[in-house]
Coordinates of C-alpha atoms in Angstrom, one line a residue:
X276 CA 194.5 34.9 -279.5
X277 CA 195.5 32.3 -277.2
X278 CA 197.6 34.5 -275.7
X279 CA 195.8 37.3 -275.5
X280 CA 193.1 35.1 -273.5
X281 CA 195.3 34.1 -270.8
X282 CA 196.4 37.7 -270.2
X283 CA 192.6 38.6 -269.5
X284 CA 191.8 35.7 -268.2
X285 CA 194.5 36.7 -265.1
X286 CA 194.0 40.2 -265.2
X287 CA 190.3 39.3 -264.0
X288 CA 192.1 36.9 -261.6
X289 CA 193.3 39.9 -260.0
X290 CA 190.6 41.7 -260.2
X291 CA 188.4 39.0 -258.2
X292 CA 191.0 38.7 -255.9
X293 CA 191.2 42.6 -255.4
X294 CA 187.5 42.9 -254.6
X295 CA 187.5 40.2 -252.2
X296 CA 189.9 41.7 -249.9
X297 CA 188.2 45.0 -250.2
X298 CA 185.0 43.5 -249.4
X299 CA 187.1 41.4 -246.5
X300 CA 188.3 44.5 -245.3
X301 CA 184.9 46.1 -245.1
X302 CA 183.0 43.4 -243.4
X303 CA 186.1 43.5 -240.9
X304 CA 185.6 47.2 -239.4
X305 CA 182.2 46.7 -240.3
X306 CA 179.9 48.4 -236.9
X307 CA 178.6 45.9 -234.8
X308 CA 174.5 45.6 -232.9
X309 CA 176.2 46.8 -229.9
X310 CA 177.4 49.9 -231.1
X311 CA 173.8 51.4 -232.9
X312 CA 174.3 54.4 -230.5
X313 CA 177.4 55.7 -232.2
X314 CA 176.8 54.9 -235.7
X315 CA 174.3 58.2 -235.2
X316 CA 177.6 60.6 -235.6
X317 CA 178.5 62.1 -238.6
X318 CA 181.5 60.8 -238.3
X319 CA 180.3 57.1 -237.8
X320 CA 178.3 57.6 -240.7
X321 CA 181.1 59.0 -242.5
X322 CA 183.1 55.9 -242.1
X323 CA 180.1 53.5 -242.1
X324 CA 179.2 55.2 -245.7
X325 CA 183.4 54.3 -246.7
X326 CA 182.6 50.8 -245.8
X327 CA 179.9 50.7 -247.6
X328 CA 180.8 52.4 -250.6
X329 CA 184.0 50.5 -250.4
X330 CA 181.6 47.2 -250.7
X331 CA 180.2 48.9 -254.2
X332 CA 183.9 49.2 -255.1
X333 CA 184.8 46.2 -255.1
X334 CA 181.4 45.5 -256.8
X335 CA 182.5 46.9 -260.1
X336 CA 185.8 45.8 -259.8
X337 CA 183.8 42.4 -260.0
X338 CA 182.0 43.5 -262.2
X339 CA 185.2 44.1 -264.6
X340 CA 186.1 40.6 -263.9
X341 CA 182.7 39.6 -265.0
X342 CA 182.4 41.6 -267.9
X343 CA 185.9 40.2 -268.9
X344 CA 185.1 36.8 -268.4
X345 CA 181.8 37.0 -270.9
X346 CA 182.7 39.5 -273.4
X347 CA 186.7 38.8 -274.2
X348 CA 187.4 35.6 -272.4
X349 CA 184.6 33.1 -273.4
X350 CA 184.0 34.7 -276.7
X351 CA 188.1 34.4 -277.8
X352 CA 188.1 31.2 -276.4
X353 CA 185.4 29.6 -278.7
X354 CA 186.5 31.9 -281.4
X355 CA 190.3 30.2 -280.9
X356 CA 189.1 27.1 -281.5
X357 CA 187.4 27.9 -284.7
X358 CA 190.3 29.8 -286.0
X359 CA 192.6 26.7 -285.5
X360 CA 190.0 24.5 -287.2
X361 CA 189.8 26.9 -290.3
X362 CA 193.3 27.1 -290.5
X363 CA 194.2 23.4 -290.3
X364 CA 191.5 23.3 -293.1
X365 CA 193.4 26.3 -295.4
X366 CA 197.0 24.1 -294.4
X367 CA 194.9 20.8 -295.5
X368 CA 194.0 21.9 -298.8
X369 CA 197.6 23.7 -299.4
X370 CA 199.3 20.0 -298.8
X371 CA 196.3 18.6 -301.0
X372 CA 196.9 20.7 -303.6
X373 CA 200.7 20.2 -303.3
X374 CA 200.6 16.6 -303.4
X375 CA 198.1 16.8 -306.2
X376 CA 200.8 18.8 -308.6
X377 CA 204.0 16.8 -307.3
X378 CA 202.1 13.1 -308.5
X379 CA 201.0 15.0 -311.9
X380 CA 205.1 15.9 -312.3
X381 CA 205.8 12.2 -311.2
X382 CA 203.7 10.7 -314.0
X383 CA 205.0 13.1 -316.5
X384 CA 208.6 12.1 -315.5
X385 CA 207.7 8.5 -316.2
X386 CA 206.3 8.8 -319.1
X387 CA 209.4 11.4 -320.3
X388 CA 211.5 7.9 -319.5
X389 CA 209.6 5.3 -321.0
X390 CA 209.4 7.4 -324.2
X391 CA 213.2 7.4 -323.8
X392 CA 213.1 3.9 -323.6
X393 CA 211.2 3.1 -326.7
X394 CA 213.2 5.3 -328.9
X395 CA 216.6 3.3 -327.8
X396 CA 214.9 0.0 -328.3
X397 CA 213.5 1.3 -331.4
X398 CA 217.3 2.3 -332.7
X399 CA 218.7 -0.9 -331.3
X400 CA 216.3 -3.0 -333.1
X401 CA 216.6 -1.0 -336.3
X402 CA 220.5 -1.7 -336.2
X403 CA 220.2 -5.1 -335.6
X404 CA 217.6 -5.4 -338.8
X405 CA 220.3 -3.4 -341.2
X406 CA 222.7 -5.6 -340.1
X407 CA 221.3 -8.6 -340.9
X408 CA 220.4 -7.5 -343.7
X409 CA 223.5 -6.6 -344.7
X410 CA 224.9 -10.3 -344.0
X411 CA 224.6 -12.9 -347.1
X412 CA 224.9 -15.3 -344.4
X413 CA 221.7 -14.7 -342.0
X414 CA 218.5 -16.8 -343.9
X415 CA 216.0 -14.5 -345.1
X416 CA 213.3 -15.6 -342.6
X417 CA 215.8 -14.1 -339.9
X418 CA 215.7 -10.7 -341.7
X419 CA 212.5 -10.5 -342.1
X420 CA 211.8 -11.3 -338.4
X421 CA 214.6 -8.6 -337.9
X422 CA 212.3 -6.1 -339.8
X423 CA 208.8 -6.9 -338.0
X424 CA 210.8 -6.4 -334.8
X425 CA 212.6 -2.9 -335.6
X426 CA 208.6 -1.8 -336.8
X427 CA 207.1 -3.0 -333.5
X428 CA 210.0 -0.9 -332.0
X429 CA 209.4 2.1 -334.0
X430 CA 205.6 1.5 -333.3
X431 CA 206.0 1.7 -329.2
X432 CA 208.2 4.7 -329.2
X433 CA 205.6 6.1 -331.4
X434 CA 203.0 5.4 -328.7
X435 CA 205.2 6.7 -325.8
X436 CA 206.3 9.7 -327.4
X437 CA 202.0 10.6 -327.9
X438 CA 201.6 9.3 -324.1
X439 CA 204.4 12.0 -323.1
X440 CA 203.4 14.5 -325.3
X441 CA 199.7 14.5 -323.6
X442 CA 201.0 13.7 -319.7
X443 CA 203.3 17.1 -320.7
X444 CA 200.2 19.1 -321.9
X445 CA 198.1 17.5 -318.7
X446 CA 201.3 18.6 -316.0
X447 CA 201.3 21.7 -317.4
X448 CA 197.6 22.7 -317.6
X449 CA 197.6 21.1 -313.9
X450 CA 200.8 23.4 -313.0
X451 CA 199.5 26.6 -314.0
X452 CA 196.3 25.4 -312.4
X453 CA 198.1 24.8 -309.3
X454 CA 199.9 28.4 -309.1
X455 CA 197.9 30.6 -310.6
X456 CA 194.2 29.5 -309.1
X457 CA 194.7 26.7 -306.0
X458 CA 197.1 28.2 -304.5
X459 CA 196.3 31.7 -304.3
X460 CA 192.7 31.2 -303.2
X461 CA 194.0 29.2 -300.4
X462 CA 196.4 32.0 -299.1
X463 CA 193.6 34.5 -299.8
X464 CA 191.7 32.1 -297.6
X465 CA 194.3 32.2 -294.8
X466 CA 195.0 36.0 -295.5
X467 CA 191.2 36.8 -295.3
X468 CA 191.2 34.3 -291.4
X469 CA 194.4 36.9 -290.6
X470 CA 192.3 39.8 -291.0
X471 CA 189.6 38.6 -289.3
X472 CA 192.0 37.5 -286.5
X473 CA 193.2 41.0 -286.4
X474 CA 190.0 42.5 -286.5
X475 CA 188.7 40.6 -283.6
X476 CA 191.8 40.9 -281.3
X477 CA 191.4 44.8 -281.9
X478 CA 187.7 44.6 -280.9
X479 CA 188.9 42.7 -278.1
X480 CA 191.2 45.0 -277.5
X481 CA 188.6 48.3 -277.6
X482 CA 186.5 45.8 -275.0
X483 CA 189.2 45.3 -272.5
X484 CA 189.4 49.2 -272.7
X485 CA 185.5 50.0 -272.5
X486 CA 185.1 47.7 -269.5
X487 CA 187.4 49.6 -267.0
X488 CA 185.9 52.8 -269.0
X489 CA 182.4 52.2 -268.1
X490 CA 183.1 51.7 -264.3
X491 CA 185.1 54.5 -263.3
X492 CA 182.1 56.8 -262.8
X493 CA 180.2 54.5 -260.8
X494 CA 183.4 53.9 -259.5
X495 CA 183.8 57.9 -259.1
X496 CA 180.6 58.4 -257.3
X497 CA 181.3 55.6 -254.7
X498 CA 184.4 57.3 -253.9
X499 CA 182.2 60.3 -254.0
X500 CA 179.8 58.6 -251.1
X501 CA 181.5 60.0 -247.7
X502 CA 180.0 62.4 -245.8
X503 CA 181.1 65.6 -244.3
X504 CA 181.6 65.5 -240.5
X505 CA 179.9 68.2 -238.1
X506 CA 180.2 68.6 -234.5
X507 CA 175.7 69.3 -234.3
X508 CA 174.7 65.8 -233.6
X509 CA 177.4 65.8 -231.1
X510 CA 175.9 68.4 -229.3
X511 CA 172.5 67.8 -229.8
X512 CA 173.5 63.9 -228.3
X513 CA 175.5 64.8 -225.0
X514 CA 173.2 67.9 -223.7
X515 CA 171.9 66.9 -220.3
X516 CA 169.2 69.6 -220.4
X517 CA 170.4 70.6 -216.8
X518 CA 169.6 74.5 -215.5
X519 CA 172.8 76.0 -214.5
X520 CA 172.4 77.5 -210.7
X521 CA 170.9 81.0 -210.4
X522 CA 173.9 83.7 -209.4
X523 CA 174.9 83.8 -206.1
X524 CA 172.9 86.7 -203.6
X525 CA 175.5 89.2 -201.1
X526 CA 174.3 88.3 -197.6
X527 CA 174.4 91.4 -195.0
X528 CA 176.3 90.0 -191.7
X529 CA 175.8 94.1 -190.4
X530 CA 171.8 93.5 -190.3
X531 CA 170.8 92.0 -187.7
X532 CA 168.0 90.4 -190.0
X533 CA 167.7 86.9 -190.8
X534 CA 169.9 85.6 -194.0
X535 CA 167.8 84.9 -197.2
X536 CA 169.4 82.4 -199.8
X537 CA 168.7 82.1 -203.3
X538 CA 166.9 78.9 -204.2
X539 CA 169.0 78.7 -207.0
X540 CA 172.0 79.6 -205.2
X541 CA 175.1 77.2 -205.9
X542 CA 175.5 76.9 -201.5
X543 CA 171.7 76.5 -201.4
X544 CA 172.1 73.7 -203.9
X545 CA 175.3 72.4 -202.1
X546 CA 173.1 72.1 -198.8
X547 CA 170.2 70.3 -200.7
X548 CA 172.3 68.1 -202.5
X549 CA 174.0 67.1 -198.7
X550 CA 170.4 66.3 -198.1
X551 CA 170.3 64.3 -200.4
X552 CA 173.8 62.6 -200.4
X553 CA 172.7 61.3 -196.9
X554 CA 169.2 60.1 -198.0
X555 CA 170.6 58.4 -200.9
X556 CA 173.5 56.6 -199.3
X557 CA 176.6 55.2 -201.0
X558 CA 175.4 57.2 -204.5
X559 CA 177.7 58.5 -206.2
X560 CA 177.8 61.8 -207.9
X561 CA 179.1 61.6 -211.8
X562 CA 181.0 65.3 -211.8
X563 CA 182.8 64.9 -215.2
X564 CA 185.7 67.8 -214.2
X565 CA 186.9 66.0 -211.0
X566 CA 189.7 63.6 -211.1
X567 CA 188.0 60.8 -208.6
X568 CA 185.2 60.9 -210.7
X569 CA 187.0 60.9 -213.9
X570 CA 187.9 57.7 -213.0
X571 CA 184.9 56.5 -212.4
X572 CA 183.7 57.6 -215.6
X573 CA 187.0 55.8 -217.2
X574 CA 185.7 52.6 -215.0
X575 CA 182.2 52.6 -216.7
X576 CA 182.8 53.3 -220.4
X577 CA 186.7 52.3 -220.8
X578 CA 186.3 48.9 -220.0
X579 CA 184.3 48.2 -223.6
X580 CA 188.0 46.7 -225.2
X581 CA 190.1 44.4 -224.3
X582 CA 192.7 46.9 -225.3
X583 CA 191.6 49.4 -222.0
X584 CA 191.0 46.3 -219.8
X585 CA 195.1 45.7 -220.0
X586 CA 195.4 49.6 -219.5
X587 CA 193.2 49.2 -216.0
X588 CA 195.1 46.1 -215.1
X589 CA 198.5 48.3 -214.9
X590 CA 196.8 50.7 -212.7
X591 CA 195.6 48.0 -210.2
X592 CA 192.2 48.9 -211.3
X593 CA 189.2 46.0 -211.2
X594 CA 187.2 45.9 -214.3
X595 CA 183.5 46.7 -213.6
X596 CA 181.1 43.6 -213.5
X597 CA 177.4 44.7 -214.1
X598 CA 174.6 42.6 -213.5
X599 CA 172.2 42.1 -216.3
X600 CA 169.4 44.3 -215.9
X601 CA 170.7 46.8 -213.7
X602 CA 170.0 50.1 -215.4
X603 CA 166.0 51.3 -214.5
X604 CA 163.4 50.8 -216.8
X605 CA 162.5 54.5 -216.8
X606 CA 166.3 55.6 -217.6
X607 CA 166.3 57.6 -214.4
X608 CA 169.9 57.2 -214.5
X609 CA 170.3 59.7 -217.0
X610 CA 170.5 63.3 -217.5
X611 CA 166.4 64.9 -218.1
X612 CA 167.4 65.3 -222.3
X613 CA 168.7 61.9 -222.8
X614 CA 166.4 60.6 -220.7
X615 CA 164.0 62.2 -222.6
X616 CA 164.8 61.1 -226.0
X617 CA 165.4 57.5 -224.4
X618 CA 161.8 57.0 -223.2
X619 CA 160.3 58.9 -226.7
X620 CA 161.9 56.4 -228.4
X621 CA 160.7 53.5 -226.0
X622 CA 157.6 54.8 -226.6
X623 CA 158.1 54.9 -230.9
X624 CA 158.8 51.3 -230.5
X625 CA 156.3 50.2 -228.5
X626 CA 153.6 52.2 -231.0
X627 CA 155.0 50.3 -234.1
X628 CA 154.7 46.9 -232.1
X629 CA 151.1 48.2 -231.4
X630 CA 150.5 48.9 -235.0
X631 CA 151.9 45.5 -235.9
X632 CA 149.5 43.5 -233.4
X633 CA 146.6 45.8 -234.7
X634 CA 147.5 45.0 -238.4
X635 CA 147.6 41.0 -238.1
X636 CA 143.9 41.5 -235.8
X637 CA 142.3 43.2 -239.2
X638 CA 144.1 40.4 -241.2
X639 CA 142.8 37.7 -238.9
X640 CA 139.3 39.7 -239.0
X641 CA 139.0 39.4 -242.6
X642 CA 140.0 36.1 -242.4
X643 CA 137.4 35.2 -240.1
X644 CA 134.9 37.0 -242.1
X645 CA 135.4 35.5 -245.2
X646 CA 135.4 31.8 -243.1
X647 CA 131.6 33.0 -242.0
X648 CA 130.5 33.6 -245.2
X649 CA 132.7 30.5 -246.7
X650 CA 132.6 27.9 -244.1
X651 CA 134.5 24.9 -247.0
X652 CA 137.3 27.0 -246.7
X653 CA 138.2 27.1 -242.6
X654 CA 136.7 27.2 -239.9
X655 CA 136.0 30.9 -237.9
X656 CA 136.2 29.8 -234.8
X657 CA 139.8 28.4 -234.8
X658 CA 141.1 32.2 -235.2
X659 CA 139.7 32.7 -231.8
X660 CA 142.6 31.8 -230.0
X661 CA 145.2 34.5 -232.0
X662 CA 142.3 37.1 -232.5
X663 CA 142.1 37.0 -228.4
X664 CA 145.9 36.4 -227.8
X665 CA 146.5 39.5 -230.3
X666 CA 144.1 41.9 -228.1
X667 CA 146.3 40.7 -224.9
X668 CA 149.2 41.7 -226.2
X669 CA 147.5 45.6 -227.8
X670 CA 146.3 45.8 -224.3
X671 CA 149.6 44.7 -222.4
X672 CA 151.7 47.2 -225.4
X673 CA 149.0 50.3 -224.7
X674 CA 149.7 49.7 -220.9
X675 CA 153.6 49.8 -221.2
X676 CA 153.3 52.5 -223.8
X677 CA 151.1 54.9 -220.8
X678 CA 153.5 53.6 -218.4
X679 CA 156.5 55.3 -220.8
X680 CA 154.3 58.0 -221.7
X681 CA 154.0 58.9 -217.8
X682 CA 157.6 59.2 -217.3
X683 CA 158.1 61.3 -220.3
X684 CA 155.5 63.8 -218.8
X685 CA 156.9 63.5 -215.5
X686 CA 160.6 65.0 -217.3
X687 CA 159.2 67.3 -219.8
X688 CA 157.3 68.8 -217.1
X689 CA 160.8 68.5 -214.9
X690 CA 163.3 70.2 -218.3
X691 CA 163.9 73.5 -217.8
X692 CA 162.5 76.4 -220.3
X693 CA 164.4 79.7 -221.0
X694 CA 161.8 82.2 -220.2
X695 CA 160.7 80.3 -216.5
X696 CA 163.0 81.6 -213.7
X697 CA 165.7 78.7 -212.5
X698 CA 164.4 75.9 -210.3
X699 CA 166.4 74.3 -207.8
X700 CA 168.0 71.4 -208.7
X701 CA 166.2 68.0 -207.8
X702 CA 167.8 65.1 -206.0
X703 CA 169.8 63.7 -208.5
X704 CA 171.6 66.6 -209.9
X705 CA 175.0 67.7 -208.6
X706 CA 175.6 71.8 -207.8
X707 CA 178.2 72.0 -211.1
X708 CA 174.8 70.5 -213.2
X709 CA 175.5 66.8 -213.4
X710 CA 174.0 63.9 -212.2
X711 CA 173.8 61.3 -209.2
X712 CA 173.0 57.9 -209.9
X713 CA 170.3 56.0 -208.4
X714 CA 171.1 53.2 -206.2
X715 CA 169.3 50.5 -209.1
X716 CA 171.6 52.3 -211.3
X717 CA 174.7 52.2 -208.8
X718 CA 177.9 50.5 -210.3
X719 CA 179.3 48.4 -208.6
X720 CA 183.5 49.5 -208.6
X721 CA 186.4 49.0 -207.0
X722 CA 188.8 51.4 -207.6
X723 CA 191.5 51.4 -204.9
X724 CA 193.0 54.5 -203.3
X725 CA 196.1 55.2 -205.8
X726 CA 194.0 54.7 -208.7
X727 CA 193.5 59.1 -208.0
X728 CA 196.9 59.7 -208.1
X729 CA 197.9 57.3 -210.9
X730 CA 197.1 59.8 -213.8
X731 CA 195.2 59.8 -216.6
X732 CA 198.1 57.5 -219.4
X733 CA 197.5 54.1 -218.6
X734 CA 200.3 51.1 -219.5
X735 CA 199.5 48.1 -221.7
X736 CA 198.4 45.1 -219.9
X737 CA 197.4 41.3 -220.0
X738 CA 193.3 41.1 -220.9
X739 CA 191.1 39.8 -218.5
X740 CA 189.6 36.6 -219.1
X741 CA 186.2 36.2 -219.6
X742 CA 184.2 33.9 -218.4
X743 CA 182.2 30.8 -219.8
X744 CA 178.5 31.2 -220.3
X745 CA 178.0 28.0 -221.7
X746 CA 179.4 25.5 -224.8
X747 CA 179.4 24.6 -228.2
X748 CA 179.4 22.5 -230.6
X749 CA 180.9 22.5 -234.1
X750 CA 178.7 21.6 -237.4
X751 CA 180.7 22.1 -239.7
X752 CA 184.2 22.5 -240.4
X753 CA 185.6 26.5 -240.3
X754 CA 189.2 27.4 -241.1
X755 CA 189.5 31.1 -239.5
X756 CA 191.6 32.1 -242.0
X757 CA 190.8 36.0 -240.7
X758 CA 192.2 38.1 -238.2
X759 CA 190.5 37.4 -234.6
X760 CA 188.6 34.5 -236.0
X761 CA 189.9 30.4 -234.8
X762 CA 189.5 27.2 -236.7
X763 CA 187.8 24.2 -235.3
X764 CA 186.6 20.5 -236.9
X765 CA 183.0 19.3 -237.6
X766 CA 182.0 17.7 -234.0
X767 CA 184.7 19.5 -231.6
X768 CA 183.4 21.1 -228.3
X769 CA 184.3 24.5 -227.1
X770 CA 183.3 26.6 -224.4
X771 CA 181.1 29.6 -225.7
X772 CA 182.5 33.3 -223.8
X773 CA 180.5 35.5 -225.4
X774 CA 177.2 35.5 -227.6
X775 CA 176.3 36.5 -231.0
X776 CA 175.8 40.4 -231.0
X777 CA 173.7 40.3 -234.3
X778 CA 176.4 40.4 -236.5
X779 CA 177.0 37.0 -236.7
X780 CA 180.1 35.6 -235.0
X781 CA 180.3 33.8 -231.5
X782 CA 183.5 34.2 -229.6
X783 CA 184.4 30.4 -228.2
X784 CA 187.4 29.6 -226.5
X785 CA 188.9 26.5 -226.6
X786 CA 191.9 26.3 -223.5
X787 CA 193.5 29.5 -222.0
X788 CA 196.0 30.5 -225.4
X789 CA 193.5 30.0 -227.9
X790 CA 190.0 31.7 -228.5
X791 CA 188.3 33.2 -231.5
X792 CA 185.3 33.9 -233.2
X793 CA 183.4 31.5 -235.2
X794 CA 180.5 31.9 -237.8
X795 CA 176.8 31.3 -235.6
X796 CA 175.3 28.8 -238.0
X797 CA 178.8 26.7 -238.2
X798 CA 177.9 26.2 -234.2
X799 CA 175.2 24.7 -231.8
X800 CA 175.3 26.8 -228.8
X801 CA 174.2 25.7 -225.5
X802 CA 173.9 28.3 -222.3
X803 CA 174.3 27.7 -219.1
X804 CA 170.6 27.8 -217.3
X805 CA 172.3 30.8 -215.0
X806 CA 174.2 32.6 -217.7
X807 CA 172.1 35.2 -218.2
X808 CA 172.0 36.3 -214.3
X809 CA 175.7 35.7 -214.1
X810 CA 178.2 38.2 -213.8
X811 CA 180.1 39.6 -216.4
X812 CA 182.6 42.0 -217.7
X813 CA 182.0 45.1 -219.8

C-alpha cells in the first residue's frame, strides 16, 4: 500500500509538472494588445485557439493530478495507517496467545517435577523406615518417627501427583484451545485484513485507470479545438477599394482635331497625379510592386522586431522613429475600404461609450428620484454634479461620433460601385491604384541611396537600443526564471524602455548587457514628464 502511494503520489508529480510547462508555454506565445489587428486571421485564430486549448490541456492533466491526489493518494494513505494498526493488533494477540500457552506448559513442567520429587522422597523415606525397623538396635521411638515420616512422604507425593494430574488436564484443555480456536481466528483475522488489502489496492488500481479514462475525451476535443485556415478574411482585410483606370483611348495624330483623353485614362491619371505630386510636396507614393518603395514599405512594417531591426542595420538602413500621434484622426492615410472599416468601427465604439454614459444618467435618474420621494436616504441634489458631468460627455461623444460619421459619408460616397462608370482617381491615389500619403501621415525615413540596390535578404545584426522613457522601482522580489524575462531585488532601481502593452510585463533595463521584462505590479513605474512626445523606435 505504502508503495503503491508513493508511485501515485509521483506520477501526479509529473503530471503537475507537465501542465505547468504546457501552460508556461502557452502564456509565452500567448498574442499581445499590440497585435489585436492580426489575431482577426484564421490563421491567428487557429493558433490563438492551440494556445488556448493547449491551456484546457494541461487543465485535465491537472486535473488527473487532482483526482489522484483525493481519490488514491489521501484515501491509501489514511487507509495505510489503519491497516498497520489492525495488524499490529492481530500480531499482538498472536504473541498474547503464545505467551499465554508457553506459561500454561511452564507450570505443567513444574508441577511434572515436583511430583517427581515427592515420589523419591517418598521412597527414600520408606527405605529408611524398613531399615530401621529391621535393626534390633534403633529404640522403638526412632522407628516409629521413621514411619510418620515415610507416611508424610507418601502423603505429599500423593498431593503432587493430583496437582500434576489437573495442571496436565488444564495445559491440555488450554493447548487445544490455543490451536484449534485462538490461533486460527487470529489468522482468519489477518487473512480477512489481506483480502481487504487486496481488494482496495485493486479498486485503487481501477481508479488510477478511470482517472486518465475520464479525461481523454475532453482531452480529445481540446485537441479537437483548431480551426481550419482560409485565405477570405485575408482578402476581405487587404482590399483597398481602389477603381482600376479606365482602358486607354487610340489618339488620331492624322486629324487635325484636338486630342481627347479618357478621364480614366492611366496617362490622364499620370498627369493628374504630377499635379498633385507637386501640390503635395515631399509625399510619397506607397506603389507596393516597385523596389524603392518596397523598401519603404520594409522601413514601416519590418521594423516591429528586434530580429528585423539587426537585418536593417546590415543594410545601413535607419530604423523609422514616429512621433506619437502622427497618423490623422480620420485615417486618411489609408486606402477608401480600410479607411472605411476603420472609421465604422470608431464610430461602434464611440456608440457603446454613448450607451454607457446614457445607462449610468437613467441609474443616477432613478436614484435621484427615489432621493425626492425619500429624502432620509440622500440627498437629490448631490447627483447634480455627475447627472450634468454625464450629459457633457453624451454631448462631447454624439459630437465626435457626427464628426466620424462625416468622414465615413465623405468615403462611401468616394468608393467606387460596379455599375457607375470609373472616376478618376483623387489626389491621393497612385495610377497602378495605390495610395499617397498625406504629409500628417508622412514617415519620416532615411533610407540611403544603396539601400535600392542592396536586395531584398537582409544579414543578421546588432538590435538597436531603445531608449529610456522613464524608471522603476522594484516591490517585490522577481526571479525571471523565463525566457526574455530578468531578475531584480525588492528596492532596486531600473530604467523602464518600454511600457506595459496590456499584457502585463514592462521591459526595464538595468546597464547596456542586461534588460528584461518584469511582471507590472512587481514594479512602481515612473515616466519621464516628456516621454510620451519623445521619439521612439517601431
Amino acid at each position: 500500500v505504502e508503495k503503491y502511494t508513493k508511485f501515485v503520489k509521483e506520477r501526479s508529480e509529473i503530471e503537475l509538472n507537465y501542465a505547468r510547462q504546457i501552460r508556461n508555454l502557452s502564456k509565452k506565445y500567448q498574442p499581445k494588445k499590440k497585435e489585436e489587428d492580426d489575431n482577426k486571421y484564421t490563421w491567428c485564430r487557429a493558433f490563438h485557439s492551440t494556445l488556448n486549448e493547449l491551456n484546457d490541456y494541461a487543465g485535465q492533466h491537472e486535473l488527473i493530478a487532482e483526482n489522484m491526489t483525493s481519490q488514491i493518494i489521501a484515501e491509501l494513505t489514511r487507509y495505510a495507517q489503519d491497516i498497520k494498526t489492525e495488524r499490529k493488533a492481530h500480531f499482538h494477540d498472536g504473541r498474547k496467545a503464545q505467551q499465554q500457552v508457553e506459561a500454561s506448559w511452564k507450570q505443567l513442567e513444574s508441577c511434572k517435577r515436583k511430583f517427581e520429587r515427592d515420589c523419591k522422597e517418598a521412597d527414600r523415606a520408606q527405605q529408611y523406615f524398613e531399615k530401621l525397623d529391621a535393626d534390633i538396635n534403633v529404640t522403638k521411638a526412632d522407628v516409629e518417627k521413621a514411619r510418620q515420616q515415610a507416611q508424610m512422604r507418601h502423603q505429599m507425593a500423593s498431593d503432587s501427583k493430583n496437582e500434576y494430574s489437573s495442571c496436565l488436564q488444564k495445559f491440555n484443555q488450554e493447548q487445544n484451545e490455543h490451536y484449534y480456536t485462538i490461533i486460527p481466528n487470529i489468522f482468519q483475522k489477518i487473512q480477512a485484513m489481506e483480502e481487504k488489502r487486496i481488494e482496495r489496492m485493486g479498486g485503487s488500481l481501477k481508479t488510477f485507470a478511470e482517472v486518465d479514462r475520464q479525461i481523454l475525451p475532453i482531452i480529445g476535443k481540446c485537441l479537437d479545438g483548431i480551426t481550419q485556415v482560409d485565405s477570405s478574411q485575408v482578402i476581405e482585410s487587404y482590399k483597398s477599394g481602389f477603381e482600376p483606370p479606365g482602358d486607354v483611348e487610340f489618339e488620331d495624330y492624322g486629324q487635325a482635331m484636338k486630342r481627347t483623353v479618357s478621364e480614366t485614362s492611366l496617362t490622364n491619371s499620370r498627369s493628374d497625379n504630377k499635379a498633385d505630386r507637386s501640390s503635395k510636396g515631399k509625399s510619397k507614393t506607397l506603389w507596393p510592386f516597385i523596389k524603392k518603395n518596397k523598401d519603404l514599405i520594409y522601413s514601416q512594417t519590418a521594423c516591429n522586431t528586434p530580429k528585423r531591426k539587426e537585418n536593417l542595420k546590415s543594410h545601413h538602413m535607419t530604423p523609422l522613429r514616429l512621433v506619437y500621434g502622427s497618423n490623422p484622426e480620420d485615417f486618411s492615410h489609408l486606402p477608401p475600404e480600410q479607411r472605411r472599416k476603420k472609421l465604422q468601427a470608431k464610430i461602434d465604439d464611440i456608440n457603446k461609450d454613448v450607451q454607457k454614459e446614457m445607462d449610468q444618467r437613467d441609474a443616477l435618474t432613478k436614484m435621484k428620484e427615489v432621493y425626492v420621494k425619500n429624502p432620509q436616504m440622500g440627498d437629490p441634489n448631490s447627483v447634480d454634479p455627475r447627472l450634468a458631468e454625464i450629459a457633457h460627455n453624451i454631448e462631447k461623444l454624439q459630437a465626435e461620433a457626427q464628426k466620424f460619421e462625416g468622414w465615413l459619408a465623405e468615403v462611401e460616397g468616394r468608393m467606387p460601385v460596379k455599375s457607375d462608370p470609373p472616376k478618376r482617381t483623387s489626389d491621393r491615389e497612385s495610377p497602378d491604384g495605390s495610395y499617397t500619403e498625406e504629409p500628417s501621415s508622412e514617415v519620416q525615413s532615411k533610407v540611403q541611396p544603396e539601400t535600392a540596390e542592396s536586395g531584398d535578404e537582409f544579414d543578421d545584426a546588432d538590435e538597436e537600443m531603445l531608449p529610456t522613457i522613464g524608471t522603476c522601482k522594484a516591490l517585490y522580489p522577481f526571479e525571471g526564471a523565463n525566457e526574455g524575462t530578468i531578475s531584480v531585488v525588492e528596492g532596486e532601481l531600473l530604467y523602464v524602455i518600454e511600457e506595459d502593452k496590456g499584457d502585463g510585463w514592462t521591459r526595464v533595463r538595468r546597464n547596456e548587457e542586461e534588460e528584461g521584462y518584469v511582471p507590472t505590479s512587481y514594479v512602481e513605474v515612473f515616466l519621464d514628464s516628456n516621454a510620451k512626445g519623445a521619439i521612439t523606435y517601431i
